[in-house]
Amino acid sequence: MKIKTEKRCGCRGEDDKQLGTHCPKLKRAGHGKWSYRLRVPDELVELVGKQYLRGSG
């Protein structure tokens, strides 16, 4: 099972696109949210109902 974690935010750049994981303020405590994504093993996909699980908070 492979798990990916990242910190992202909703800040926007000059072109009005979300910066996501590229925001320079993410180094500050309290800025952004942590999220995770994990790939479900093939033998459990039928039980879980999806290939990937993800969440944030």
mmCIF file with all atom_site columns, C-alpha atoms in Angstrom:
data_model
loop_
_atom_site.group_PDB
_atom_site.id
_atom_site.type_symbol
_atom_site.label_atom_id
_atom_site.label_alt_id
_atom_site.label_comp_id
_atom_site.label_asym_id
_atom_site.label_entity_id
_atom_site.label_seq_id
_atom_site.pdbx_PDB_ins_code
_atom_site.Cartn_x
_atom_site.Cartn_y
_atom_site.Cartn_z
_atom_site.occupancy
_atom_site.B_iso_or_equiv
_atom_site.pdbx_formal_charge
_atom_site.auth_seq_id
_atom_site.auth_comp_id
_atom_site.auth_asym_id
_atom_site.auth_atom_id
_atom_site.pdbx_PDB_model_num
ATOM 1  C CA . MET A 1 1  ? 0.000   0.000  0.000   1.00 0.00 ? 1  MET A CA 1
ATOM 2  C CA . LYS A 1 2  ? 1.459   3.352  -1.033  1.00 0.00 ? 2  LYS A CA 1
ATOM 3  C CA . ILE A 1 3  ? 0.530   6.462  0.975   1.00 0.00 ? 3  ILE A CA 1
ATOM 4  C CA . LYS A 1 4  ? 1.163   10.025 -0.197  1.00 0.00 ? 4  LYS A CA 1
ATOM 5  C CA . THR A 1 5  ? 0.855   12.982 2.171   1.00 0.00 ? 5  THR A CA 1
ATOM 6  C CA . GLU A 1 6  ? 1.039   16.641 1.243   1.00 0.00 ? 6  GLU A CA 1
ATOM 7  C CA . LYS A 1 7  ? 0.173   20.063 2.552   1.00 0.00 ? 7  LYS A CA 1
ATOM 8  C CA . ARG A 1 8  ? -1.870  22.344 0.302   1.00 0.00 ? 8  ARG A CA 1
ATOM 9  C CA . CYS A 1 9  ? -3.878  25.541 0.466   1.00 0.00 ? 9  CYS A CA 1
ATOM 10 C CA . GLY A 1 10 ? -6.359  27.549 -1.560  1.00 0.00 ? 10 GLY A CA 1
ATOM 11 C CA . CYS A 1 11 ? -4.158  30.606 -2.162  1.00 0.00 ? 11 CYS A CA 1
ATOM 12 C CA . ARG A 1 12 ? -4.138  31.930 -5.702  1.00 0.00 ? 12 ARG A CA 1
ATOM 13 C CA . GLY A 1 13 ? -1.296  33.273 -7.811  1.00 0.00 ? 13 GLY A CA 1
ATOM 14 C CA . GLU A 1 14 ? -1.223  36.326 -10.062 1.00 0.00 ? 14 GLU A CA 1
ATOM 15 C CA . ASP A 1 15 ? -2.857  34.295 -12.846 1.00 0.00 ? 15 ASP A CA 1
ATOM 16 C CA . ASP A 1 16 ? -5.760  33.476 -10.451 1.00 0.00 ? 16 ASP A CA 1
ATOM 17 C CA . LYS A 1 17 ? -4.892  29.744 -10.409 1.00 0.00 ? 17 LYS A CA 1
ATOM 18 C CA . GLN A 1 18 ? -4.670  27.888 -7.097  1.00 0.00 ? 18 GLN A CA 1
ATOM 19 C CA . LEU A 1 19 ? -1.103  27.444 -5.874  1.00 0.00 ? 19 LEU A CA 1
ATOM 20 C CA . GLY A 1 20 ? -1.932  24.189 -4.094  1.00 0.00 ? 20 GLY A CA 1
ATOM 21 C CA . THR A 1 21 ? 1.324   22.595 -2.917  1.00 0.00 ? 21 THR A CA 1
ATOM 22 C CA . HIS A 1 22 ? 3.465   25.418 -4.368  1.00 0.00 ? 22 HIS A CA 1
ATOM 23 C CA . CYS A 1 23 ? 2.376   28.197 -1.997  1.00 0.00 ? 23 CYS A CA 1
ATOM 24 C CA . PRO A 1 24 ? 5.397   29.805 -0.258  1.00 0.00 ? 24 PRO A CA 1
ATOM 25 C CA . LYS A 1 25 ? 3.321   30.338 2.907   1.00 0.00 ? 25 LYS A CA 1
ATOM 26 C CA . LEU A 1 26 ? 2.915   26.576 3.493   1.00 0.00 ? 26 LEU A CA 1
ATOM 27 C CA . LYS A 1 27 ? 6.089   26.578 5.594   1.00 0.00 ? 27 LYS A CA 1
ATOM 28 C CA . ARG A 1 28 ? 4.212   28.574 8.234   1.00 0.00 ? 28 ARG A CA 1
ATOM 29 C CA . ALA A 1 29 ? 2.432   26.724 11.006  1.00 0.00 ? 29 ALA A CA 1
ATOM 30 C CA . GLY A 1 30 ? -1.324  26.984 10.665  1.00 0.00 ? 30 GLY A CA 1
ATOM 31 C CA . HIS A 1 31 ? -1.332  27.716 6.917   1.00 0.00 ? 31 HIS A CA 1
ATOM 32 C CA . GLY A 1 32 ? -2.891  25.110 4.644   1.00 0.00 ? 32 GLY A CA 1
ATOM 33 C CA . LYS A 1 33 ? -4.287  21.645 5.285   1.00 0.00 ? 33 LYS A CA 1
ATOM 34 C CA . TRP A 1 34 ? -2.708  18.223 5.283   1.00 0.00 ? 34 TRP A CA 1
ATOM 35 C CA . SER A 1 35 ? -4.103  15.651 2.904   1.00 0.00 ? 35 SER A CA 1
ATOM 36 C CA . TYR A 1 36 ? -3.414  11.997 2.191   1.00 0.00 ? 36 TYR A CA 1
ATOM 37 C CA . ARG A 1 37 ? -4.014  9.606  -0.661  1.00 0.00 ? 37 ARG A CA 1
ATOM 38 C CA . LEU A 1 38 ? -3.457  5.884  -0.615  1.00 0.00 ? 38 LEU A CA 1
ATOM 39 C CA . ARG A 1 39 ? -3.711  3.224  -3.256  1.00 0.00 ? 39 ARG A CA 1
ATOM 40 C CA . VAL A 1 40 ? -5.880  0.289  -2.238  1.00 0.00 ? 40 VAL A CA 1
ATOM 41 C CA . PRO A 1 41 ? -4.312  -3.128 -2.962  1.00 0.00 ? 41 PRO A CA 1
ATOM 42 C CA . ASP A 1 42 ? -5.920  -4.846 -5.964  1.00 0.00 ? 42 ASP A CA 1
ATOM 43 C CA . GLU A 1 43 ? -7.359  -7.671 -3.858  1.00 0.00 ? 43 GLU A CA 1
ATOM 44 C CA . LEU A 1 44 ? -9.280  -5.149 -1.687  1.00 0.00 ? 44 LEU A CA 1
ATOM 45 C CA . VAL A 1 45 ? -10.666 -2.869 -4.431  1.00 0.00 ? 45 VAL A CA 1
ATOM 46 C CA . GLU A 1 46 ? -13.860 -4.907 -4.730  1.00 0.00 ? 46 GLU A CA 1
ATOM 47 C CA . LEU A 1 47 ? -14.414 -4.720 -0.962  1.00 0.00 ? 47 LEU A CA 1
ATOM 48 C CA . VAL A 1 48 ? -13.646 -0.977 -0.681  1.00 0.00 ? 48 VAL A CA 1
ATOM 49 C CA . GLY A 1 49 ? -15.248 -0.006 -3.988  1.00 0.00 ? 49 GLY A CA 1
ATOM 50 C CA . LYS A 1 50 ? -12.476 2.274  -5.244  1.00 0.00 ? 50 LYS A CA 1
ATOM 51 C CA . GLN A 1 51 ? -8.825  2.233  -6.273  1.00 0.00 ? 51 GLN A CA 1
ATOM 52 C CA . TYR A 1 52 ? -7.753  5.240  -4.158  1.00 0.00 ? 52 TYR A CA 1
ATOM 53 C CA . LEU A 1 53 ? -8.810  6.624  -0.782  1.00 0.00 ? 53 LEU A CA 1
ATOM 54 C CA . ARG A 1 54 ? -8.121  10.232 0.138   1.00 0.00 ? 54 ARG A CA 1
ATOM 55 C CA . GLY A 1 55 ? -8.952  12.788 2.752   1.00 0.00 ? 55 GLY A CA 1
ATOM 56 C CA . SER A 1 56 ? -7.850  16.087 4.227   1.00 0.00 ? 56 SER A CA 1
ATOM 57 C CA . GLY A 1 57 ? -8.337  18.199 7.251   1.00 0.00 ? 57 GLY A CA 1
#
